Amino acid sequence: MHRFVPLAVALTLSLLAGSARADTFAVVPTVSTPLGLPSFSAPNAPGSVMFPASLSTPPVVPSQLSYTQLLGVWQRAGAAYAIPWQVLAAINKVESNFGRNMGPSSAGAVGWMQFMPDTWLRWGVDANSDGVANPWNPTDAVFSAARYLAAAGGSTDLYRGVYAYNHADWYVREVLGLADVYGSGGTVAFSLDRMQQSLDGARAETARAGEALLAARGLVRRQAKLAARWSARADRASLLSDRLALQQRAGLAAERRDAASTRVATLERELASAEKKLVQAQQAATGASFSPGASQVLSAPSYAGGYVFPVGGGAGVVSASHTHHDYPAVDIAAPFGSPLYALADSIVLRSWSTPDPRCGIGLTLRAFDGQVWTYCHLAVLDPAVVPGAALKAGSQVGLVGATGDASGPHLHLQLQPATSWPQQQEWFQSFAGSAFTWSDGDSAATGAGAPAFRAPQAVASTPSPVFRVEQSPDPSNEVVYFSS
């Protein structure tokens, strides 16, 4: 979801963007707007267009279009305002996932193409001729987006037009890269969409199965402790009546423990099945994921200089702060179930699937350059991530979760020992604006005019280690102990 800005500002700032990527598509000369559609040369005059009583209220039954119908809308709107239909399709995908997520967004953007209400009042189009310009209607929304892009100069400079839609270089590159993929033909947009839905569904199913399994295992442990506690009290009871009552309680706890154990076995099979489906979806998407435009949609790994950003999803979804509380680390926020990758060619030193109270599910690996990294709060750990395993940069190691001491889904990433900030490393900064955005006030842009990196507060020369791995006193215990 993206906030729009007043068109006057959009036109002014977009002049700075140049004509990058304008040669990706055949841009046709500006033509007159077809009869019945408003021109892009000026916004709506007051009272000239009818709008829904409330732009921010979603319809009870959202409009649904088939792939063929959507393609027709993109192509007609593109022809009407001299905007390549592939760009409209890409914006439709990025903004609302083809109408699956229409808001209102946290910023107030609404509908198929995520217009801010005040922007819709100026540029909204009644393209389906039902008497109302409705952002929740796919035809109205796509035609309005084409008109807005044309008004921003998109008919002759695609970068300029898309930049006016959202003032972020990463956004322009994502849209134009995806449009470039769609340029191979209308069916590409939909085959890629199906691939993404399959992959996202498999990730979500795996993460949910892992979460349910953890809860069931926790219930087994709790009921086992209760059963043991009641049995111990029964053994110490002097009165027969007390002993029998306590034994009854112990029996009930044991029954609940056994039922939970049965549930655990079922959930273990479900998790294994979900992981198998995820592997199949990943294999099906492997070829497409090498295309920069498709890579973003599929949350594939982003590579740069021998490193991979550890969280997939891209700049519009993944964010990180320049600082992390009061010790060196980074919390990389991403939706629950997002893929996690090995950040470099590395060897797994430790991994644990039973959540630590602080770190949750996680792993520690040694990268090719000798640096040792710890990942925390995973929802699920990939079965192949075991001590001694060799990982290639970009290998999936698990899914984003909130296990352990976590306020929400994110990856906690830190060096071992935690003596410097991951955010300060050159490889991490190189992904800003492409694999993630800064979440603490700096611009998402990383090109000309982007703010310089703001260094975190200096670290003391002898910091206390955070998440120091210690050996468990019981070798059979899966839990990895951490101390601060």
XYZ file of C-alpha atoms in Angstrom:
484
model
C 0.000 0.000 0.000
C 1.391 3.396 -0.891
C 0.516 6.974 -0.027
C 0.143 9.311 -2.954
C 1.266 12.933 -2.991
C -0.325 16.012 -4.564
C 0.220 16.025 -8.293
C 2.008 19.376 -8.282
C 4.633 17.955 -5.968
C 4.759 14.743 -7.971
C 5.450 16.600 -11.207
C 8.139 18.754 -9.614
C 10.028 15.903 -7.973
C 9.664 13.542 -10.897
C 11.621 15.948 -13.092
C 14.657 14.959 -11.031
C 14.172 11.290 -11.846
C 15.271 11.500 -15.468
C 14.198 8.995 -18.082
C 15.693 5.850 -16.589
C 14.099 2.670 -17.922
C 11.948 4.650 -20.345
C 13.331 2.540 -23.181
C 12.046 -0.697 -21.679
C 8.729 -0.326 -23.482
C 7.642 1.194 -26.747
C 6.172 4.488 -25.562
C 3.624 5.744 -28.074
C 3.116 9.443 -28.746
C 0.477 11.193 -26.658
C -2.902 10.951 -28.321
C -6.244 12.547 -27.617
C -8.347 10.853 -24.949
C -11.178 8.688 -26.346
C -14.631 10.207 -26.363
C -16.398 9.845 -23.013
C -13.251 9.669 -20.882
C -11.860 12.723 -19.096
C -8.579 14.166 -20.304
C -5.379 13.774 -18.336
C -4.442 17.395 -18.981
C -6.472 18.667 -16.002
C -8.022 17.117 -12.868
C -11.761 16.757 -12.307
C -13.655 20.003 -12.003
C -15.770 20.311 -8.830
C -19.124 18.580 -9.331
C -18.163 17.071 -12.682
C -17.957 13.486 -11.408
C -20.147 11.472 -9.055
C -18.419 9.459 -6.307
C -19.555 6.844 -3.765
C -20.942 8.251 -0.530
C -17.858 6.933 1.293
C -14.662 6.269 -0.627
C -13.131 4.484 2.360
C -15.909 1.902 2.779
C -15.187 -1.372 0.956
C -18.053 -2.973 -0.944
C -19.917 -5.811 0.726
C -19.167 -8.010 -2.290
C -15.851 -7.030 -3.939
C -15.657 -7.103 -7.724
C -13.981 -10.178 -9.133
C -12.526 -10.415 -12.619
C -11.077 -13.361 -14.463
C -7.542 -13.159 -15.789
C -8.865 -12.564 -19.294
C -11.118 -9.745 -18.095
C -8.287 -8.109 -16.134
C -5.996 -8.240 -19.157
C -8.678 -6.536 -21.217
C -9.068 -3.740 -18.651
C -5.309 -3.108 -18.506
C -5.027 -3.037 -22.283
C -8.001 -0.717 -22.842
C -6.881 1.680 -20.118
C -3.336 1.693 -21.431
C -4.509 2.450 -24.951
C -6.821 5.218 -23.710
C -4.058 7.174 -21.975
C -0.933 6.006 -23.860
C 0.451 4.030 -20.920
C 1.872 0.511 -21.507
C -0.644 -1.961 -20.129
C 2.187 -3.935 -18.521
C 2.910 -0.976 -16.222
C -0.738 -0.831 -15.162
C -0.672 -4.588 -14.525
C 2.491 -4.274 -12.437
C 1.053 -1.439 -10.330
C -2.146 -3.450 -9.893
C -0.042 -6.386 -8.651
C 2.168 -4.343 -6.328
C -0.620 -2.202 -4.892
C -3.475 -4.643 -4.296
C -2.243 -8.049 -5.507
C -4.828 -7.981 -8.297
C -7.619 -6.907 -5.972
C -6.926 -9.351 -3.146
C -5.792 -6.687 -0.695
C -7.638 -3.433 -1.359
C -7.427 -1.756 2.029
C -8.063 0.783 3.310
C -4.348 0.806 4.045
C -2.823 2.225 7.217
C -2.304 5.459 5.266
C -5.897 5.474 4.009
C -5.291 4.311 0.425
C -8.232 2.426 -1.063
C -9.304 0.176 -3.882
C -7.850 -1.793 -6.739
C -5.025 0.670 -7.434
C -4.654 2.118 -3.914
C -5.572 5.777 -4.374
C -5.670 8.216 -1.492
C -9.231 9.612 -1.330
C -8.216 13.213 -2.060
C -6.232 12.066 -5.105
C -9.180 9.996 -6.287
C -11.461 13.042 -6.125
C -9.126 14.821 -8.544
C -8.341 11.996 -10.975
C -11.007 9.305 -10.512
C -12.701 8.117 -13.725
C -16.123 6.562 -14.310
C -14.712 4.201 -16.916
C -17.532 1.630 -16.814
C -20.207 4.317 -17.363
C -22.357 3.376 -14.380
C -22.537 7.007 -13.261
C -20.061 6.705 -10.351
C -16.254 6.879 -10.243
C -15.535 4.118 -7.742
C -11.982 3.163 -6.607
C -13.296 -0.253 -5.548
C -14.340 -1.009 -9.132
C -11.457 -2.534 -11.132
C -12.310 -0.799 -14.415
C -12.670 2.638 -12.835
C -9.502 2.160 -10.775
C -7.248 0.972 -13.593
C -8.408 3.695 -15.998
C -7.897 6.278 -13.249
C -4.370 5.032 -12.636
C -3.632 5.318 -16.355
C -4.966 8.864 -16.347
C -2.891 9.778 -13.286
C 0.265 8.338 -14.845
C -0.364 10.209 -18.078
C -0.915 13.463 -16.179
C 2.463 12.919 -14.500
C 4.190 12.543 -17.872
C 4.174 8.761 -18.005
C 3.167 8.671 -21.674
C 6.658 9.818 -22.620
C 8.693 9.011 -19.487
C 7.687 5.896 -17.597
C 10.074 6.473 -14.727
C 8.646 9.932 -14.199
C 5.070 8.689 -14.239
C 5.618 5.784 -11.838
C 7.736 7.938 -9.544
C 4.783 10.318 -9.261
C 2.652 7.359 -8.179
C 5.038 6.646 -5.289
C 8.149 8.700 -4.580
C 10.602 5.853 -4.040
C 13.223 4.601 -6.434
C 12.780 1.021 -5.191
C 9.089 1.250 -6.049
C 9.779 2.454 -9.591
C 12.333 -0.282 -10.140
C 9.971 -2.920 -8.755
C 7.073 -1.798 -10.969
C 9.127 -1.419 -14.141
C 10.996 -4.665 -13.508
C 7.732 -6.532 -13.070
C 6.257 -4.806 -16.118
C 9.308 -5.917 -18.074
C 8.523 -9.524 -17.122
C 4.878 -9.055 -18.122
C 6.014 -7.696 -21.464
C 6.609 -11.245 -22.684
C 2.842 -11.632 -23.033
C -0.432 -11.368 -21.191
C -0.281 -14.923 -19.863
C 3.026 -14.293 -18.089
C 1.391 -11.989 -15.527
C -1.093 -14.659 -14.559
C 1.242 -17.664 -14.588
C 3.594 -15.724 -12.325
C 0.655 -14.768 -10.111
C -0.396 -18.416 -9.771
C 3.198 -19.335 -8.952
C 3.317 -16.673 -6.250
C -0.008 -17.750 -4.749
C 1.198 -21.347 -4.595
C 4.487 -20.352 -2.988
C 2.918 -17.946 -0.489
C 0.266 -20.509 0.392
C 2.881 -23.190 1.023
C 4.930 -20.848 3.199
C 1.899 -19.810 5.228
C 0.753 -23.423 5.659
C 4.206 -24.479 6.826
C 4.512 -21.579 9.281
C 1.038 -22.244 10.720
C 1.751 -25.963 11.040
C 4.987 -25.193 12.859
C 3.222 -22.800 15.201
C 0.490 -25.349 15.980
C 3.082 -28.055 16.611
C 4.950 -25.847 19.078
C 1.726 -25.122 20.955
C 0.839 -28.823 21.115
C 4.300 -29.769 22.368
C 4.029 -27.073 25.015
C 0.701 -28.527 26.155
C 2.273 -31.995 26.432
C 5.027 -30.622 28.666
C 2.604 -28.705 30.877
C 0.229 -31.635 31.349
C 3.134 -33.996 32.011
C 4.362 -31.684 34.779
C 0.862 -31.487 36.245
C 0.472 -35.257 36.201
C 3.838 -35.692 37.923
C 2.988 -33.015 40.507
C -0.376 -34.546 41.416
C 1.162 -38.024 41.602
C 3.893 -36.780 43.930
C 1.336 -35.130 46.205
C -0.771 -38.300 46.178
C 2.254 -40.329 47.279
C 2.749 -37.975 50.219
C -0.929 -37.846 51.264
C -1.619 -39.523 54.620
C -5.381 -39.878 54.187
C -6.738 -42.383 51.693
C -9.458 -39.976 50.576
C -6.881 -37.287 49.813
C -4.675 -39.793 48.018
C -7.528 -40.966 45.807
C -8.584 -37.400 44.944
C -5.011 -36.453 44.019
C -4.559 -39.623 41.972
C -7.736 -38.753 40.087
C -6.329 -35.329 39.247
C -3.069 -36.941 38.143
C -5.025 -39.325 35.934
C -6.944 -36.507 34.265
C -3.695 -34.617 33.583
C -2.167 -37.789 32.162
C -5.171 -38.226 29.848
C -4.765 -34.674 28.605
C -1.039 -35.294 28.153
C -1.710 -38.415 26.106
C -4.318 -36.652 23.979
C -1.880 -33.816 23.342
C 0.821 -36.350 22.440
C -1.501 -37.851 19.855
C -2.149 -34.351 18.536
C 1.611 -33.761 18.325
C 2.051 -36.853 16.170
C -0.688 -35.649 13.823
C 0.803 -32.157 13.612
C 4.273 -33.560 12.934
C 2.853 -35.351 9.893
C 1.048 -32.193 8.799
C 4.237 -30.145 9.117
C 6.192 -32.708 7.112
C 3.510 -32.609 4.413
C 3.519 -28.794 4.372
C 7.321 -28.725 4.109
C 7.138 -31.125 1.167
C 4.626 -28.860 -0.602
C 6.865 -25.870 0.087
C 9.854 -27.606 -1.487
C 7.748 -28.422 -4.551
C 6.544 -24.813 -4.832
C 10.109 -23.546 -4.479
C 11.327 -25.888 -7.186
C 8.520 -24.777 -9.511
C 9.480 -21.133 -8.957
C 13.238 -21.582 -9.305
C 13.457 -20.654 -12.969
C 11.278 -17.559 -12.699
C 13.025 -16.326 -9.548
C 16.168 -15.414 -11.500
C 14.319 -12.602 -13.264
C 14.701 -9.388 -11.218
C 11.044 -8.456 -11.684
C 9.728 -11.893 -10.798
C 12.207 -12.295 -7.950
C 10.537 -9.548 -5.934
C 7.077 -11.067 -6.342
C 8.297 -14.523 -5.372
C 10.277 -13.224 -2.342
C 13.376 -14.843 -3.798
C 16.830 -14.140 -2.337
C 18.592 -10.887 -3.287
C 22.315 -11.241 -4.059
C 25.136 -8.681 -3.897
C 28.881 -9.176 -3.584
C 28.786 -12.704 -2.231
C 26.069 -11.887 0.288
C 22.317 -12.442 0.360
C 19.845 -10.385 2.332
C 18.552 -12.876 4.924
C 14.835 -12.032 4.599
C 12.855 -12.298 1.364
C 10.030 -10.017 0.286
C 11.623 -6.814 -0.949
C 11.680 -3.171 -0.002
C 7.925 -2.742 0.032
C 7.480 -5.484 2.630
C 10.688 -5.873 4.647
C 12.106 -3.147 6.918
C 14.929 -2.631 9.394
C 16.055 0.085 11.767
C 19.480 1.681 11.972
C 19.595 0.822 15.679
C 18.453 -1.973 17.953
C 17.628 -1.104 21.551
C 20.877 -0.795 23.479
C 23.121 -3.488 22.013
C 24.461 -4.364 18.542
C 21.902 -6.313 16.524
C 19.190 -5.740 13.936
C 15.512 -6.667 13.931
C 14.311 -7.184 10.359
C 10.523 -6.942 10.268
C 8.616 -8.988 7.700
C 5.244 -10.738 7.433
C 4.788 -13.997 9.302
C 5.972 -16.881 7.136
C 8.340 -14.843 4.943
C 11.343 -16.867 3.743
C 14.703 -16.669 5.510
C 17.964 -17.292 3.671
C 21.578 -18.066 4.484
C 23.277 -14.684 4.150
C 26.454 -16.190 2.664
C 28.183 -19.476 1.892
C 28.421 -20.878 5.385
C 28.558 -23.798 7.796
C 25.821 -24.382 10.385
C 27.370 -24.411 13.843
C 24.172 -24.908 15.846
C 20.441 -25.077 15.256
C 17.482 -25.610 17.556
C 13.824 -26.302 16.796
C 12.691 -26.204 20.430
C 12.238 -22.510 21.228
C 14.654 -20.845 23.596
C 12.777 -18.484 25.969
C 14.594 -15.471 24.499
C 15.787 -16.374 21.001
C 12.998 -18.787 20.085
C 13.754 -21.150 17.214
C 17.039 -20.304 15.524
C 20.477 -21.161 14.238
C 24.081 -20.028 14.299
C 26.274 -20.217 11.199
C 29.834 -19.296 10.241
C 30.045 -17.408 6.947
C 32.825 -17.811 4.384
C 34.588 -14.709 5.761
C 34.747 -16.132 9.291
C 31.962 -14.042 10.792
C 29.513 -15.945 12.985
C 25.820 -15.029 12.817
C 22.818 -15.988 14.940
C 19.227 -15.983 13.638
C 16.373 -15.809 16.189
C 12.562 -16.007 16.378
C 11.965 -18.365 13.415
C 8.509 -19.875 12.965
C 9.999 -22.997 11.389
C 13.559 -24.212 10.880
C 14.297 -25.920 7.576
C 14.925 -29.658 8.153
C 18.247 -29.463 6.274
C 19.657 -26.883 8.706
C 21.565 -29.117 11.098
C 24.981 -28.701 12.740
C 27.747 -29.252 10.208
C 25.560 -28.644 7.151
C 27.134 -26.567 4.368
C 24.809 -23.858 3.073
C 25.094 -21.924 -0.162
C 24.281 -18.234 -0.045
C 20.530 -17.942 -0.615
C 19.663 -21.402 0.721
C 16.386 -21.245 2.631
C 16.928 -21.801 6.356
C 13.399 -21.256 7.676
C 10.457 -18.871 7.885
C 9.923 -15.619 9.759
C 8.100 -16.043 13.063
C 7.781 -14.642 16.564
C 8.988 -17.508 18.771
C 10.805 -16.700 21.988
C 10.805 -13.165 23.362
C 9.402 -11.373 20.302
C 6.724 -8.709 20.039
C 5.887 -9.566 16.439
C 7.198 -11.434 13.385
C 10.786 -10.517 12.556
C 14.286 -11.888 12.234
C 16.684 -10.947 15.014
C 20.158 -11.040 13.458
C 23.413 -10.485 15.306
C 27.072 -11.318 15.242
C 28.717 -13.694 17.726
C 30.148 -12.074 19.762
C 27.846 -9.063 19.429
C 30.567 -6.429 19.125
C 29.358 -4.520 16.041
C 26.119 -3.593 14.291
C 25.060 -5.644 11.260
C 23.511 -2.469 9.792
C 26.941 -0.856 9.539
C 28.374 -3.567 7.312
C 28.726 -2.639 3.661
C 26.891 -5.702 2.391
C 23.855 -4.928 4.564
C 23.698 -1.297 3.458
C 23.965 -2.320 -0.194
C 20.501 -3.908 0.022
C 18.748 -0.761 1.317
C 16.026 0.279 -1.089
C 15.942 -3.063 -2.883
C 15.690 -5.914 -0.360
C 14.429 -3.736 2.520
C 13.648 -0.169 3.567
C 14.815 1.723 6.625
C 11.995 1.982 9.150
C 13.294 4.806 11.331
C 12.762 7.947 9.336
C 15.299 7.820 6.546
C 14.123 7.835 2.957
C 13.681 4.508 1.235
C 15.548 5.877 -1.767
C 19.159 4.844 -2.196
C 20.050 6.786 -5.320
C 20.994 10.452 -5.751
C 19.894 12.534 -2.794
C 19.444 9.598 -0.430
C 20.453 10.416 3.142
C 23.747 9.085 4.349
C 23.727 6.118 6.676
C 23.161 7.218 10.248
C 25.488 5.235 12.509
C 24.096 3.769 15.732
C 25.415 4.873 19.072
C 28.990 3.765 19.601
C 29.425 0.391 21.260
C 31.445 0.089 24.441
C 34.848 -1.439 23.957
C 34.003 -4.442 26.158
C 30.299 -5.116 25.631
C 28.500 -7.921 27.377
C 27.698 -10.680 24.892
C 24.078 -11.069 23.944
C 22.721 -14.564 23.323
C 25.966 -16.288 24.304
C 25.548 -19.966 23.491
C 26.247 -22.325 26.374
C 26.218 -26.086 26.491
C 23.164 -27.661 28.056
C 23.964 -29.679 31.206
C 21.812 -32.453 29.747
C 23.201 -33.589 26.339
C 19.805 -35.083 25.439
C 18.067 -31.721 25.910
C 17.408 -29.940 22.610
C 17.168 -26.517 24.209
C 20.129 -24.234 23.571
C 20.743 -22.012 26.566
C 21.501 -18.321 26.176
C 22.730 -15.847 28.696
C 23.284 -12.114 28.593
